[in-house]
Structure formats: C-alpha cells, structure tokens
mmCIF file of C-alpha atoms and ligand atoms in Angstrom:
data_model
loop_
_atom_site.group_PDB
_atom_site.id
_atom_site.type_symbol
_atom_site.label_atom_id
_atom_site.label_comp_id
_atom_site.label_asym_id
_atom_site.label_seq_id
_atom_site.Cartn_x
_atom_site.Cartn_y
_atom_site.Cartn_z
ATOM 1 C CA MET A 1 26.965 -92.585 97.477
ATOM 2 C CA PRO A 2 25.572 -94.315 100.988
ATOM 3 C CA GLU A 3 28.371 -92.807 102.750
ATOM 4 C CA ALA A 4 27.255 -89.211 102.085
ATOM 5 C CA GLU A 5 23.648 -90.291 102.465
ATOM 6 C CA ASP A 6 24.707 -91.637 105.968
ATOM 7 C CA ARG A 7 26.414 -88.612 106.950
ATOM 8 C CA GLU A 8 23.423 -86.581 105.864
ATOM 9 C CA ILE A 9 21.072 -88.579 108.214
ATOM 10 C CA SER A 10 23.531 -88.295 111.097
ATOM 11 C CA ASN A 11 23.496 -84.666 110.621
ATOM 12 C CA ILE A 12 19.889 -84.384 110.565
ATOM 13 C CA SER A 13 19.903 -86.597 113.661
ATOM 14 C CA ASP A 14 22.432 -84.315 115.283
ATOM 15 C CA ARG A 15 20.508 -81.171 114.655
ATOM 16 C CA SER A 16 17.094 -82.673 116.130
ATOM 17 C CA SER A 17 19.174 -83.926 119.084
ATOM 18 C CA THR A 18 20.471 -80.467 119.716
ATOM 19 C CA LYS A 19 17.118 -79.161 119.625
ATOM 20 C CA VAL A 20 15.753 -81.573 122.150
ATOM 21 C CA ILE A 21 18.731 -80.908 124.565
ATOM 22 C CA ASP A 22 18.136 -77.079 124.136
ATOM 23 C CA ARG A 23 14.346 -77.325 124.944
ATOM 24 C CA ILE A 24 15.020 -79.408 127.879
ATOM 25 C CA ALA A 25 17.453 -76.772 129.073
ATOM 26 C CA GLN A 26 14.950 -74.023 128.504
ATOM 27 C CA ILE A 27 12.111 -75.785 130.566
ATOM 28 C CA THR A 28 14.540 -77.173 133.341
ATOM 29 C CA LYS A 29 16.335 -73.687 134.126
ATOM 30 C CA ASP A 30 13.180 -72.583 135.855
ATOM 31 C CA LEU A 31 12.219 -75.610 137.245
ATOM 32 C CA PRO A 32 11.469 -75.432 141.072
ATOM 33 C CA SER A 33 13.210 -78.447 142.485
ATOM 34 C CA THR A 34 10.001 -79.840 144.021
ATOM 35 C CA VAL A 35 8.664 -80.286 140.524
ATOM 36 C CA LYS A 36 9.616 -83.288 138.067
ATOM 37 C CA LEU A 37 9.650 -83.227 134.525
ATOM 38 C CA VAL A 38 8.118 -86.187 132.632
ATOM 39 C CA ALA A 39 9.172 -85.779 129.057
ATOM 40 C CA VAL A 40 6.159 -87.237 127.214
ATOM 41 C CA SER A 41 7.404 -89.511 124.515
ATOM 42 C CA LYS A 42 4.465 -90.938 122.870
ATOM 43 C CA TYR A 43 5.268 -89.241 119.583
ATOM 44 C CA ALA A 44 9.072 -89.137 120.151
ATOM 45 C CA ASN A 45 11.492 -91.690 118.101
ATOM 46 C CA ILE A 46 14.179 -93.249 119.824
ATOM 47 C CA SER A 47 16.969 -91.192 119.130
ATOM 48 C CA ALA A 48 15.077 -88.110 120.164
ATOM 49 C CA ILE A 49 14.715 -90.338 123.694
ATOM 50 C CA ARG A 50 18.058 -90.917 123.669
ATOM 51 C CA ALA A 51 18.918 -87.170 123.319
ATOM 52 C CA ALA A 52 16.515 -86.291 126.215
ATOM 53 C CA TYR A 53 18.096 -89.016 128.482
ATOM 54 C CA ALA A 54 21.494 -87.161 127.577
ATOM 55 C CA ALA A 55 20.206 -84.042 128.724
ATOM 56 C CA GLY A 56 19.274 -85.667 132.343
ATOM 57 C CA ILE A 57 15.769 -86.669 131.734
ATOM 58 C CA ARG A 58 14.976 -89.987 133.467
ATOM 59 C CA ASP A 59 11.015 -89.881 133.452
ATOM 60 C CA PHE A 60 9.349 -90.498 130.419
ATOM 61 C CA GLY A 61 5.674 -90.854 129.654
ATOM 62 C CA GLU A 62 4.001 -92.938 127.132
ATOM 63 C CA SER A 63 0.229 -93.178 126.299
ATOM 64 C CA ARG A 64 0.010 -96.776 124.837
ATOM 65 C CA VAL A 65 1.455 -100.070 126.367
ATOM 66 C CA GLN A 66 2.267 -101.531 123.354
ATOM 67 C CA ASP A 67 4.548 -98.532 121.837
ATOM 68 C CA ALA A 68 5.993 -98.244 125.310
ATOM 69 C CA THR A 69 7.057 -101.763 125.387
ATOM 70 C CA GLN A 70 8.688 -101.761 122.190
ATOM 71 C CA LYS A 71 10.684 -98.428 123.205
ATOM 72 C CA GLN A 72 11.474 -100.054 126.625
ATOM 73 C CA GLN A 73 13.209 -103.111 124.681
ATOM 74 C CA GLU A 74 15.107 -100.764 122.508
ATOM 75 C CA LEU A 75 16.230 -98.575 125.524
ATOM 76 C CA LYS A 76 17.013 -101.582 127.977
ATOM 77 C CA GLU A 77 20.544 -100.445 128.571
ATOM 78 C CA LEU A 78 19.348 -97.191 130.019
ATOM 79 C CA ASP A 79 18.165 -99.123 133.197
ATOM 80 C CA ASP A 80 17.330 -96.067 135.508
ATOM 81 C CA ILE A 81 14.607 -94.794 133.117
ATOM 82 C CA CYS A 82 11.441 -94.214 135.060
ATOM 83 C CA TRP A 83 8.321 -95.127 132.770
ATOM 84 C CA HIS A 84 5.226 -93.247 133.432
ATOM 85 C CA PHE A 85 1.727 -94.532 131.762
ATOM 86 C CA ILE A 86 -0.408 -91.326 131.085
ATOM 87 C CA GLY A 87 -2.918 -92.823 128.597
ATOM 88 C CA SER A 88 -6.173 -94.445 128.807
ATOM 89 C CA LEU A 89 -6.253 -97.833 130.074
ATOM 90 C CA GLN A 90 -7.666 -100.845 128.161
ATOM 91 C CA SER A 91 -8.525 -104.097 130.376
ATOM 92 C CA ASN A 92 -6.566 -106.357 128.019
ATOM 93 C CA LYS A 93 -3.304 -104.307 128.734
ATOM 94 C CA ALA A 94 -3.712 -103.627 132.494
ATOM 95 C CA LYS A 95 -1.398 -106.508 133.379
ATOM 96 C CA SER A 96 1.375 -105.307 131.161
ATOM 97 C CA ALA A 97 0.893 -101.591 132.228
ATOM 98 C CA ILE A 98 1.171 -102.565 135.906
ATOM 99 C CA GLN A 99 4.383 -104.813 135.288
ATOM 100 C CA ARG A 100 6.219 -102.346 132.903
ATOM 101 C CA PHE A 101 5.470 -98.969 134.418
ATOM 102 C CA ASP A 102 6.663 -97.237 137.591
ATOM 103 C CA TRP A 103 3.924 -94.882 137.355
ATOM 104 C CA ILE A 104 0.333 -94.810 136.092
ATOM 105 C CA HIS A 105 -1.161 -91.494 136.179
ATOM 106 C CA SER A 106 -4.285 -91.800 134.620
ATOM 107 C CA VAL A 107 -6.264 -94.267 136.653
ATOM 108 C CA ASP A 108 -9.925 -93.003 135.780
ATOM 109 C CA ARG A 109 -12.549 -95.205 137.443
ATOM 110 C CA LEU A 110 -13.331 -97.270 140.486
ATOM 111 C CA GLY A 111 -13.168 -100.680 138.530
ATOM 112 C CA TRP A 112 -9.695 -100.070 137.320
ATOM 113 C CA VAL A 113 -8.657 -99.136 140.895
ATOM 114 C CA GLN A 114 -10.135 -102.675 141.961
ATOM 115 C CA GLN A 115 -8.565 -104.395 138.815
ATOM 116 C CA LEU A 116 -5.011 -103.031 139.527
ATOM 117 C CA ASP A 117 -5.636 -103.847 143.321
ATOM 118 C CA ARG A 118 -5.785 -107.625 142.276
ATOM 119 C CA LEU A 119 -3.084 -107.581 139.641
ATOM 120 C CA ALA A 120 -0.915 -105.756 142.495
ATOM 121 C CA ILE A 121 -1.149 -109.264 144.352
ATOM 122 C CA GLU A 122 -1.108 -111.347 140.969
ATOM 123 C CA THR A 123 2.246 -109.497 140.014
ATOM 124 C CA GLY A 124 3.917 -108.579 143.066
ATOM 125 C CA LYS A 125 4.195 -105.029 141.377
ATOM 126 C CA SER A 126 2.626 -101.766 143.009
ATOM 127 C CA PRO A 127 3.569 -98.748 140.676
ATOM 128 C CA GLN A 128 2.943 -95.523 141.978
ATOM 129 C CA LEU A 129 -0.856 -94.439 140.934
ATOM 130 C CA CYS A 130 -2.601 -91.036 140.454
ATOM 131 C CA LEU A 131 -6.162 -90.775 140.209
ATOM 132 C CA GLN A 132 -7.457 -88.835 137.264
ATOM 133 C CA VAL A 133 -9.915 -86.162 138.306
ATOM 134 C CA LYS A 134 -11.990 -83.626 136.207
ATOM 135 C CA MET A 135 -11.662 -80.046 137.309
ATOM 136 C CA ALA A 136 -14.589 -78.724 135.001
ATOM 137 C CA PRO A 137 -17.142 -80.843 133.078
ATOM 138 C CA ASP A 138 -15.720 -82.115 129.865
ATOM 139 C CA PRO A 139 -17.411 -85.236 127.765
ATOM 140 C CA ASN A 140 -14.050 -85.715 126.281
ATOM 141 C CA LYS A 141 -12.173 -86.577 129.337
ATOM 142 C CA ALA A 142 -11.832 -89.442 131.299
ATOM 143 C CA GLY A 143 -12.022 -89.501 135.325
ATOM 144 C CA TRP A 144 -13.569 -88.463 138.423
ATOM 145 C CA ASP A 145 -15.181 -85.379 139.172
ATOM 146 C CA GLU A 146 -15.144 -84.196 142.866
ATOM 147 C CA TYR A 147 -18.428 -85.540 143.683
ATOM 148 C CA GLU A 148 -17.822 -88.777 142.170
ATOM 149 C CA LEU A 149 -14.579 -89.309 143.760
ATOM 150 C CA MET A 150 -16.114 -88.479 146.915
ATOM 151 C CA GLN A 151 -18.624 -91.095 146.313
ATOM 152 C CA ASP A 152 -16.043 -93.747 145.806
ATOM 153 C CA LEU A 153 -13.624 -92.821 148.228
ATOM 154 C CA ASP A 154 -14.170 -95.546 150.750
ATOM 155 C CA ALA A 155 -14.048 -98.199 148.153
ATOM 156 C CA ILE A 156 -10.896 -96.961 146.563
ATOM 157 C CA GLN A 157 -9.446 -96.717 150.245
ATOM 158 C CA GLN A 158 -10.435 -100.569 150.772
ATOM 159 C CA CYS A 159 -7.988 -101.373 148.100
ATOM 160 C CA GLN A 160 -4.917 -101.881 150.161
ATOM 161 C CA ASN A 161 -2.392 -103.262 147.816
ATOM 162 C CA LEU A 162 -1.997 -100.203 145.847
ATOM 163 C CA ASN A 163 0.217 -97.233 146.087
ATOM 164 C CA ILE A 164 -1.996 -94.117 145.575
ATOM 165 C CA VAL A 165 0.132 -91.236 145.680
ATOM 166 C CA GLY A 166 -1.910 -88.297 144.212
ATOM 167 C CA LEU A 167 -3.900 -86.821 141.544
ATOM 168 C CA MET A 168 -3.709 -85.999 138.145
ATOM 169 C CA THR A 169 -5.808 -84.011 135.696
ATOM 170 C CA ILE A 170 -6.122 -82.814 132.233
ATOM 171 C CA LEU A 171 -7.835 -79.569 131.349
ATOM 172 C CA PRO A 172 -10.504 -78.898 128.811
ATOM 173 C CA ILE A 173 -9.215 -77.363 125.713
ATOM 174 C CA GLY A 174 -9.697 -73.921 124.873
ATOM 175 C CA LEU A 175 -9.149 -72.036 128.438
ATOM 176 C CA ASP A 176 -7.449 -68.912 128.697
ATOM 177 C CA ARG A 177 -4.573 -68.633 130.929
ATOM 178 C CA ASN A 178 -6.457 -67.590 134.079
ATOM 179 C CA GLN A 179 -8.968 -70.151 133.809
ATOM 180 C CA ALA A 180 -6.216 -72.781 133.463
ATOM 181 C CA TYR A 181 -4.775 -71.466 136.711
ATOM 182 C CA ASP A 182 -8.047 -71.481 138.427
ATOM 183 C CA LEU A 183 -8.870 -75.247 137.539
ATOM 184 C CA PHE A 184 -5.077 -76.152 138.579
ATOM 185 C CA VAL A 185 -5.837 -74.280 142.155
ATOM 186 C CA LYS A 186 -8.990 -76.331 142.147
ATOM 187 C CA ALA A 187 -7.216 -79.618 141.718
ATOM 188 C CA ALA A 188 -4.626 -78.565 144.466
ATOM 189 C CA ASN A 189 -7.347 -77.744 147.047
ATOM 190 C CA LEU A 190 -9.081 -80.947 146.176
ATOM 191 C CA ALA A 191 -5.661 -82.815 147.185
ATOM 192 C CA GLU A 192 -5.477 -80.624 150.253
ATOM 193 C CA LYS A 193 -9.149 -81.643 151.236
ATOM 194 C CA LEU A 194 -8.377 -85.295 151.046
ATOM 195 C CA ARG A 195 -5.288 -85.231 152.817
ATOM 196 C CA SER A 196 -6.922 -83.211 155.659
ATOM 197 C CA GLN A 197 -9.409 -85.922 155.710
ATOM 198 C CA GLY A 198 -6.802 -88.401 156.714
ATOM 199 C CA TRP A 199 -5.316 -89.462 153.322
ATOM 200 C CA SER A 200 -1.939 -88.352 153.969
ATOM 201 C CA SER A 201 -0.029 -90.341 151.092
ATOM 202 C CA LEU A 202 -1.812 -88.103 148.384
ATOM 203 C CA GLN A 203 0.992 -85.709 148.029
ATOM 204 C CA GLN A 204 1.608 -85.739 144.098
ATOM 205 C CA LEU A 205 -0.171 -83.350 141.687
ATOM 206 C CA SER A 206 0.411 -84.372 137.927
ATOM 207 C CA MET A 207 -0.930 -81.295 135.791
ATOM 208 C CA GLY A 208 0.344 -79.205 133.381
ATOM 209 C CA MET A 209 1.365 -79.907 129.658
ATOM 210 C CA SER A 210 3.131 -77.953 127.176
ATOM 211 C CA GLY A 211 0.915 -75.027 126.890
ATOM 212 C CA ASP A 212 0.170 -74.598 130.553
ATOM 213 C CA TYR A 213 2.629 -76.085 132.815
ATOM 214 C CA ASP A 214 4.006 -72.618 134.032
ATOM 215 C CA MET A 215 0.391 -72.182 135.307
ATOM 216 C CA ALA A 216 0.178 -75.609 136.898
ATOM 217 C CA ILE A 217 3.730 -75.040 138.629
ATOM 218 C CA LYS A 218 2.012 -72.077 140.164
ATOM 219 C CA ALA A 219 -0.835 -73.703 141.427
ATOM 220 C CA GLY A 220 1.360 -76.611 143.253
ATOM 221 C CA ALA A 221 2.021 -79.178 140.290
ATOM 222 C CA THR A 222 4.750 -81.791 141.580
ATOM 223 C CA LEU A 223 4.948 -83.536 138.167
ATOM 224 C CA ILE A 224 4.379 -81.758 134.532
ATOM 225 C CA ARG A 225 3.854 -83.875 131.450
ATOM 226 C CA VAL A 226 5.671 -82.103 128.768
ATOM 227 C CA GLY A 227 5.473 -83.417 125.146
ATOM 228 C CA SER A 228 5.408 -81.238 122.033
ATOM 229 C CA LYS A 229 7.554 -78.716 123.787
ATOM 230 C CA ILE A 230 10.310 -80.802 123.933
ATOM 231 C CA PHE A 231 10.005 -83.184 120.866
ATOM 232 C CA ASN A 232 7.973 -81.354 118.096
HETATM 233 C C1 PLP B 1 0.155 -86.025 125.124
HETATM 234 C C2 PLP B 1 0.051 -85.648 126.565
HETATM 235 C C3 PLP B 1 0.696 -84.877 127.294
HETATM 236 C C4 PLP B 1 1.678 -83.934 126.696
HETATM 237 O O1 PLP B 1 0.913 -83.053 126.030
HETATM 238 P P1 PLP B 1 1.810 -81.940 125.181
HETATM 239 O O2 PLP B 1 0.733 -80.754 124.731
HETATM 240 O O3 PLP B 1 2.469 -82.321 124.235
HETATM 241 O O4 PLP B 1 3.006 -81.385 126.184
HETATM 242 C C5 PLP B 1 0.565 -84.790 128.547
HETATM 243 N N1 PLP B 1 -0.389 -85.661 129.157
HETATM 244 C C6 PLP B 1 -1.205 -86.424 128.822
HETATM 245 C C7 PLP B 1 -2.204 -87.311 129.446
HETATM 246 C C8 PLP B 1 -0.910 -86.417 127.344
HETATM 247 O O5 PLP B 1 -1.955 -87.519 126.593
#
C-alpha cells in the first residue's frame, strides 16, 4: 500500500517540522533584538532545515564544507539564507569555504588568517570572520588564548583584505553555569579590550550553544549557535 506508506512518512515529517517550529518559537521569544540565532543544521536533514526556514530562521551553521555544499544545492531557491561555517577548516577546503559561506566563525590560527587573506583577493569574496579564542586552557579545542592572540595581533591586522568582525569561543565541556558565565564574560572583556586598543570593527561575539546560550546572552553574545535544542 504505497499510498498509506507515503501518508505515514508525511505525517512523521509534519510532526518533526512542528517540533522544530515550536523549539524555535521557544528560543526566539526571549531573544534580545541584539542577538542573532544561528541554527546549527550540521545534523539536520533538508526537511528540518525547511521547517526552520518556515519558522523565520535565515542563518544556518554547518561544520563541514562538503555537507554544506550539498544542502546549499538542495536549498538553492531559498536564496536569502545566510550560511555560517563553524567547523575546523581544512586547507583543501578553504577556497570553497570562502566562496560558499557568508560567515566563518572558526578562524583559529594565523596561518588561516593569512591564507584567507590571499583567497579573498583571488576569489573576490570576503565573508565576515570571527577569530576563535579559548578562554580556558583546553587541549581539545582550537583557537588562540589571550596571550597568543596578542602575539599575533600585528600580523593579523596586516591582512587588509579580510572582514574580521568579532571573536568566537567554545567552552570546555563539564563547566557549571557560573563557570560558563565567567568565561563568556572573559571573552566579552577581551573583545572590549581589543576595541579599546583601536580595533573598532570587532563588534561581534559568537558564543553560546544549546546548553549555555542563556549565559552567553547575559554576557553579551551577539550570535548564538544552537543545534540540538532545535533539531534533536
Ligand atoms: C555543533 C556546534 C554547535 C551547536 O551545538 P549544540 O550543543 O547542538 O547546540 C555550536 N557551535 C559549534 C562550533 C558546533 O560545532
């Protein structure tokens, strides 16, 4: 009975679309107007992304260039989606990343900054970039700690073809809420310090995920990256 089967599949997908739409409404109802919700769709299928779009989401985050490329193809007609790259960059994907994403949140070392600077000239593309920083020692995470960032600052600022707009941070796992809040504040203070030293374009703070975005907002996040709370 193929028809009954089709109906069943469409009921399941209606149900999961409704869930996605409800979750988004729940998150956005308390969201200050200064904070952009990036729906992290790295584990979401096309119909879930369409549901999120229908709920008003225009910013989607992906952590693999190849997966994102495929989704972008399938969603071509939704041409006002803003795509955010949040994964770790691989050098053979850097050119695709700069061409296919409006934002790259996860620029995590000087070599990348310099390569993206060259690629910006070559491709004529200059997405919004965030520098990934570590506010606590974490061997599992990429990014600059504050000391390393200060060391690289001059070299970064020499890359004049880039549009570096802020900082991004991911916290170590296993923190309690107060510890999380303190580290988000530390990231906000670092951005403030860099602005006060003349880097006035550093306005964005990409921080906070499903488990801790409320703390990140309290500390001054301008972009939150929420995946499982929307799509799981
Ligand atoms: C997966 C991912 C997220 C989303 O995490 P959730 O806990 O599912 O909300 C946010 N940021 C980065 C960098 C990610 O890789």
